[in-house]
Every structure is written in structure tokens, then in C-alpha cells.
mmCIF file of C-alpha atoms in Angstrom:
data_model
loop_
_atom_site.group_PDB
_atom_site.id
_atom_site.type_symbol
_atom_site.label_atom_id
_atom_site.label_comp_id
_atom_site.label_asym_id
_atom_site.label_seq_id
_atom_site.Cartn_x
_atom_site.Cartn_y
_atom_site.Cartn_z
ATOM 1 C CA MET A 644 22.567 -20.109 15.947
ATOM 2 C CA LYS A 645 21.415 -24.188 15.857
ATOM 3 C CA LYS A 646 18.668 -23.018 18.751
ATOM 4 C CA SER A 647 17.503 -19.840 16.139
ATOM 5 C CA LEU A 648 17.161 -22.081 13.680
ATOM 6 C CA ILE A 649 14.870 -24.478 15.222
ATOM 7 C CA ILE A 650 12.747 -21.863 16.079
ATOM 8 C CA PHE A 651 12.898 -20.572 12.911
ATOM 9 C CA LEU A 652 11.524 -23.723 11.605
ATOM 10 C CA PHE A 653 8.719 -24.268 14.049
ATOM 11 C CA ILE A 654 7.631 -21.177 13.751
ATOM 12 C CA ILE A 655 7.010 -21.746 9.898
ATOM 13 C CA LEU A 656 5.736 -25.185 11.176
ATOM 14 C CA SER A 657 3.098 -23.969 12.996
ATOM 15 C CA LEU A 658 2.073 -21.156 10.790
ATOM 16 C CA SER A 659 1.747 -23.814 8.197
ATOM 17 C CA GLN A 660 -1.466 -25.433 10.215
ATOM 18 C CA THR A 661 -2.903 -22.285 10.859
ATOM 19 C CA PHE A 662 -2.969 -21.341 7.341
ATOM 20 C CA ALA A 663 -3.440 -25.180 5.938
ATOM 21 C CA GLN A 664 -7.168 -24.706 5.295
ATOM 22 C CA GLN A 665 -7.470 -21.450 3.414
ATOM 23 C CA LYS A 666 -8.227 -22.160 -0.052
ATOM 24 C CA GLU A 667 -5.657 -22.260 -2.716
ATOM 25 C CA LEU A 668 -2.830 -19.240 -3.519
ATOM 26 C CA THR A 669 -2.446 -17.854 -7.049
ATOM 27 C CA TYR A 670 0.358 -17.864 -8.871
ATOM 28 C CA SER A 671 0.108 -21.798 -7.541
ATOM 29 C CA HIS A 672 1.730 -24.794 -9.333
ATOM 30 C CA LYS A 673 4.589 -22.351 -11.166
ATOM 31 C CA TRP A 674 7.901 -22.308 -12.177
ATOM 32 C CA SER A 675 10.065 -19.204 -11.669
ATOM 33 C CA LEU A 676 13.362 -17.750 -12.777
ATOM 34 C CA VAL A 677 14.255 -14.985 -10.874
ATOM 35 C CA PHE A 678 17.817 -12.192 -11.771
ATOM 36 C CA GLY A 679 19.640 -10.548 -8.805
ATOM 37 C CA MET A 680 20.199 -6.940 -9.221
ATOM 38 C CA THR A 681 22.348 -6.552 -5.584
ATOM 39 C CA GLN A 682 25.449 -8.821 -8.010
ATOM 40 C CA PRO A 683 25.811 -7.009 -10.463
ATOM 41 C CA LEU A 684 25.309 -3.885 -9.303
ATOM 42 C CA LEU A 685 27.159 -3.940 -6.363
ATOM 43 C CA LEU A 686 29.654 -7.005 -6.961
ATOM 44 C CA ASP A 687 30.383 -6.855 -10.020
ATOM 45 C CA GLY A 688 29.174 -10.666 -10.244
ATOM 46 C CA PHE A 689 25.706 -12.694 -11.576
ATOM 47 C CA ASN A 690 22.822 -14.233 -9.763
ATOM 48 C CA PHE A 691 20.239 -16.366 -10.900
ATOM 49 C CA ALA A 692 17.450 -18.654 -8.484
ATOM 50 C CA VAL A 693 14.878 -20.314 -9.923
ATOM 51 C CA ASN A 694 11.823 -20.830 -7.408
ATOM 52 C CA TYR A 695 8.937 -23.515 -8.261
ATOM 53 C CA THR A 696 5.785 -23.307 -6.414
ATOM 54 C CA THR A 697 3.342 -25.786 -4.837
ATOM 55 C CA ASN A 698 0.078 -24.217 -2.640
ATOM 56 C CA ARG A 699 1.729 -23.716 -0.135
ATOM 57 C CA TRP A 700 5.155 -24.427 -0.383
ATOM 58 C CA VAL A 701 8.324 -22.341 -2.418
ATOM 59 C CA PHE A 702 11.254 -24.733 -3.509
ATOM 60 C CA GLU A 703 14.400 -22.723 -4.554
ATOM 61 C CA TYR A 704 17.678 -23.178 -6.295
ATOM 62 C CA SER A 705 20.168 -20.359 -6.741
ATOM 63 C CA HIS A 706 23.384 -19.333 -8.044
ATOM 64 C CA GLY A 707 25.665 -16.512 -7.649
ATOM 65 C CA VAL A 708 29.082 -16.278 -9.499
ATOM 66 C CA SER A 709 31.969 -14.128 -9.964
ATOM 67 C CA LEU A 710 31.324 -12.074 -6.634
ATOM 68 C CA ASN A 711 33.642 -9.037 -5.569
ATOM 69 C CA TYR A 712 33.480 -7.507 -2.003
ATOM 70 C CA GLU A 713 34.813 -4.528 -2.555
ATOM 71 C CA GLY A 714 34.334 -0.977 -0.978
ATOM 72 C CA PRO A 715 31.042 -0.443 0.912
ATOM 73 C CA ALA A 716 30.189 -4.305 -0.001
ATOM 74 C CA LEU A 717 33.141 -5.768 2.234
ATOM 75 C CA ARG A 718 32.456 -6.455 5.932
ATOM 76 C CA SER A 719 34.109 -3.773 8.160
ATOM 77 C CA ALA A 720 35.867 -6.183 10.009
ATOM 78 C CA TYR A 721 38.245 -6.902 6.745
ATOM 79 C CA GLU A 722 38.698 -3.697 5.313
ATOM 80 C CA GLY A 723 42.891 -2.840 5.623
ATOM 81 C CA GLN A 724 42.875 -6.149 6.913
ATOM 82 C CA ILE A 725 43.331 -8.093 2.801
ATOM 83 C CA ILE A 726 43.917 -7.076 -0.425
ATOM 84 C CA SER A 727 41.258 -8.508 -2.743
ATOM 85 C CA LEU A 728 38.451 -11.397 -1.633
ATOM 86 C CA GLU A 729 35.796 -12.301 -4.146
ATOM 87 C CA SER A 730 33.482 -15.306 -4.215
ATOM 88 C CA PRO A 731 33.575 -17.372 -7.988
ATOM 89 C CA TYR A 732 30.422 -18.984 -6.462
ATOM 90 C CA SER A 733 27.578 -18.778 -4.051
ATOM 91 C CA THR A 734 25.061 -21.876 -4.806
ATOM 92 C CA GLY A 735 22.163 -23.803 -2.899
ATOM 93 C CA PRO A 736 18.585 -24.394 -2.427
ATOM 94 C CA GLY A 737 15.671 -23.662 0.117
ATOM 95 C CA VAL A 738 12.544 -24.240 0.947
ATOM 96 C CA GLY A 739 9.990 -22.279 1.957
ATOM 97 C CA TYR A 740 6.297 -21.281 2.518
ATOM 98 C CA ARG A 741 3.565 -19.134 1.990
ATOM 99 C CA PHE A 742 1.318 -17.563 3.629
ATOM 100 C CA PHE A 743 -0.389 -15.486 0.921
ATOM 101 C CA SER A 744 -0.587 -14.715 -2.788
ATOM 102 C CA ASN A 745 -3.077 -12.569 -4.884
ATOM 103 C CA ASP A 746 -2.252 -11.009 -8.414
ATOM 104 C CA ILE A 747 -0.336 -8.145 -7.309
ATOM 105 C CA LEU A 748 1.098 -8.631 -3.927
ATOM 106 C CA GLY A 749 3.323 -12.670 -2.346
ATOM 107 C CA LEU A 750 4.862 -12.991 0.929
ATOM 108 C CA ASP A 751 6.946 -15.869 1.589
ATOM 109 C CA VAL A 752 9.479 -17.005 4.434
ATOM 110 C CA ARG A 753 12.032 -19.573 3.738
ATOM 111 C CA ALA A 754 15.307 -22.277 5.259
ATOM 112 C CA GLU A 755 18.128 -22.262 2.803
ATOM 113 C CA ALA A 756 21.161 -23.669 3.092
ATOM 114 C CA LYS A 757 24.242 -22.464 0.684
ATOM 115 C CA LEU A 758 27.749 -23.381 -0.734
ATOM 116 C CA HIS A 759 29.663 -20.075 -1.099
ATOM 117 C CA GLN A 760 33.659 -20.176 -2.422
ATOM 118 C CA TYR A 761 36.243 -17.989 -1.834
ATOM 119 C CA ASN A 762 39.596 -16.721 -2.518
ATOM 120 C CA VAL A 763 41.456 -14.341 -1.198
ATOM 121 C CA GLN A 764 44.351 -11.787 -1.631
ATOM 122 C CA LEU A 765 45.832 -11.610 1.973
ATOM 123 C CA ASN A 766 48.711 -9.493 1.216
ATOM 124 C CA GLN A 767 51.006 -8.460 -1.963
ATOM 125 C CA THR A 768 52.494 -12.617 -2.225
ATOM 126 C CA GLN A 769 50.055 -14.635 0.036
ATOM 127 C CA SER A 770 46.537 -15.542 -1.204
ATOM 128 C CA ILE A 771 44.142 -18.430 0.432
ATOM 129 C CA LYS A 772 41.127 -20.524 -0.850
ATOM 130 C CA TYR A 773 38.249 -22.109 1.191
ATOM 131 C CA ARG A 774 34.907 -22.748 1.479
ATOM 132 C CA ASN A 775 31.856 -22.187 3.398
ATOM 133 C CA PHE A 776 28.420 -24.047 4.584
ATOM 134 C CA ASP A 777 25.634 -21.308 6.407
ATOM 135 C CA LEU A 778 22.578 -22.455 7.076
ATOM 136 C CA GLY A 779 19.792 -19.673 7.351
ATOM 137 C CA GLY A 780 16.925 -17.931 5.637
ATOM 138 C CA GLY A 781 14.591 -15.443 4.125
ATOM 139 C CA VAL A 782 12.091 -13.066 3.795
ATOM 140 C CA TYR A 783 11.146 -12.365 0.181
ATOM 141 C CA LEU A 784 8.153 -10.043 -0.607
ATOM 142 C CA GLN A 785 6.547 -11.067 -4.577
ATOM 143 C CA ILE A 786 5.151 -7.484 -6.416
ATOM 144 C CA ARG A 787 3.222 -8.297 -10.100
ATOM 145 C CA PRO A 788 3.058 -4.827 -10.964
ATOM 146 C CA PHE A 789 0.649 -5.945 -14.091
ATOM 147 C CA GLY A 790 -0.802 -9.094 -12.519
ATOM 148 C CA LYS A 791 -3.945 -7.810 -13.698
ATOM 149 C CA SER A 792 -2.949 -8.053 -16.860
ATOM 150 C CA THR A 793 -4.638 -10.778 -19.094
ATOM 151 C CA LYS A 794 -1.331 -10.790 -21.612
ATOM 152 C CA ALA A 795 2.164 -11.886 -21.156
ATOM 153 C CA ILE A 796 3.206 -8.870 -18.623
ATOM 154 C CA LYS A 797 1.399 -10.919 -16.319
ATOM 155 C CA GLY A 798 4.122 -12.736 -15.330
ATOM 156 C CA ILE A 799 7.106 -10.482 -14.539
ATOM 157 C CA VAL A 800 7.802 -10.332 -10.721
ATOM 158 C CA ILE A 801 9.812 -7.765 -8.783
ATOM 159 C CA GLU A 802 11.221 -9.539 -5.624
ATOM 160 C CA PRO A 803 12.531 -7.936 -2.565
ATOM 161 C CA SER A 804 13.904 -10.091 -0.033
ATOM 162 C CA ILE A 805 16.066 -9.508 3.501
ATOM 163 C CA ARG A 806 17.962 -13.084 4.540
ATOM 164 C CA TYR A 807 20.127 -14.106 7.556
ATOM 165 C CA TRP A 808 23.698 -17.144 6.473
ATOM 166 C CA ALA A 809 24.982 -17.743 9.304
ATOM 167 C CA ASN A 810 28.557 -19.828 8.715
ATOM 168 C CA VAL A 811 27.857 -23.181 10.366
ATOM 169 C CA SER A 812 30.949 -24.369 9.270
ATOM 170 C CA SER A 813 34.563 -23.749 6.386
ATOM 171 C CA SER A 814 37.020 -25.679 5.239
ATOM 172 C CA LEU A 815 39.485 -22.654 6.971
ATOM 173 C CA GLU A 816 41.582 -23.882 9.807
ATOM 174 C CA ASP A 817 40.910 -22.358 12.765
ATOM 175 C CA ASN A 818 42.635 -18.931 14.199
ATOM 176 C CA PHE A 819 44.433 -18.438 10.684
ATOM 177 C CA THR A 820 47.176 -16.511 10.555
ATOM 178 C CA TYR A 821 49.486 -14.169 8.239
ATOM 179 C CA LEU A 822 50.970 -10.670 7.951
ATOM 180 C CA ASN A 823 48.142 -8.289 6.210
ATOM 181 C CA PRO A 824 49.176 -5.748 3.525
ATOM 182 C CA GLU A 825 50.575 -3.267 6.238
ATOM 183 C CA GLY A 826 53.127 -6.146 8.166
ATOM 184 C CA MET A 827 50.875 -6.838 10.816
ATOM 185 C CA SER A 828 49.661 -10.103 12.292
ATOM 186 C CA SER A 829 46.649 -10.465 11.174
ATOM 187 C CA THR A 830 44.043 -13.401 11.392
ATOM 188 C CA HIS A 831 41.436 -14.506 8.994
ATOM 189 C CA ASN A 832 38.418 -15.966 10.059
ATOM 190 C CA PRO A 833 36.227 -17.246 7.263
ATOM 191 C CA TYR A 834 33.701 -14.910 6.019
ATOM 192 C CA PRO A 835 30.195 -14.224 7.339
ATOM 193 C CA LEU A 836 27.699 -12.825 5.059
ATOM 194 C CA ASP A 837 25.017 -12.279 8.290
ATOM 195 C CA LEU A 838 22.439 -10.268 7.348
ATOM 196 C CA PHE A 839 22.015 -8.684 3.806
ATOM 197 C CA ALA A 840 19.184 -7.479 1.384
ATOM 198 C CA ASN A 841 18.476 -8.218 -2.687
ATOM 199 C CA ILE A 842 16.249 -7.444 -4.717
ATOM 200 C CA SER A 843 14.975 -9.800 -8.070
ATOM 201 C CA ILE A 844 13.553 -8.919 -11.216
ATOM 202 C CA GLY A 845 11.721 -11.932 -12.899
ATOM 203 C CA TYR A 846 9.218 -14.169 -14.749
ATOM 204 C CA THR A 847 7.053 -16.262 -13.551
ATOM 205 C CA PHE A 848 5.895 -18.931 -15.617
ATOM 206 C CA GLY A 849 2.242 -20.390 -17.086
ATOM 207 C CA ASN A 850 0.178 -17.558 -16.279
#
């Protein structure tokens, strides 16, 4: 995982040199506020992110609350092994490189660090709480359907993304064993987010 992260950062820095001499991108030196759609639709929770762009860089802070991993949202390895798993918060910063941006479309790649709290009901009587620290990154596309407008709707932005976050450390003890809901001995490993997608909708200010 560490080797992959180093390669990922090296690619970003290399490409930044390639594009460094190009003219200033649109939507530079702007603040954006976006809200994730996956969290309320699939996880019964809430997520927002605040982004600031320079010419080539984007700085991000995102925060999710009350995320419930149930049904298709729960990793298959945990199905039948626990009663419920929720994340009261998922939070952290990110920094990325903007490859292009015009009135309608933009694209950036980000490196991200996240802290997640998990509350897990293991069986009818036993529950645990732990925190995971993740490192990863994502590819973000900005779509501005009214980007050529001269009115306030110009700032509306739709942001699909695909991300990969890997567990680096956890407060959960190694090889934590318990009795699953069927009374069988099981081992609970720190919950992995790994690869996932999201669509956010928001607004870019100062256009």
C-alpha cells in the first residue's frame, strides 16, 4: 500500500511539471461547497466538503456524519457476522492537482487522509468502538451545466468521483475475536472502505 501511495504522489508531481507553464485555469482562486448524494441515499447519513482552488491545486476538507452500513452498503465479508455497523463521523483533508478546467468541465486527482469512527454491534449483547486512519486518493470530475451563463446559476457544480482509501492503522486490537450472531467464533477486522464512488452537488462561489 505504501509503495502504491508513493507512486501515486510521484505521478501527480510529474504531471504538475508538465502542465506548469499553461495559462491559468477557469475557476481558479474559488471556494466551493458540495454535498455528497451517496451518503443520504445509501448510508442514511450526511456529507459535505469545502474546496479551495488555486491555479493548479485544490485543497479539500470533507466531513461525513451518521453513516450506516447496511444491506448492499456493507462489505460482503461482514454480512451475517455482525448486527450493525455505523460511522458517527468520517473526516479529513485532501490536496490535489487540477489537470484541466474550462467553463463546463474540470478534472483533478487528490491525495487524502481520513479518520473514521466505527460503532459495531457484534451480537445481541456485545458492541465495540474503534477508529481507523486511512490514506488514499481519488479522481474528481467537475461538471458545470450552466458554466457559460452570466447569472448566479453559473456556480452550480456536479462532482462525480471515484476513490480508494486504505487502512493504515486502527485502534482495534489485532485479531479481535467474538461470537457472531449465530454463536460462532469470528474475528473482526478494521472495516475497509477501499474502492468506492460518489456524486456530490454544490456551488462554486465568486463567479
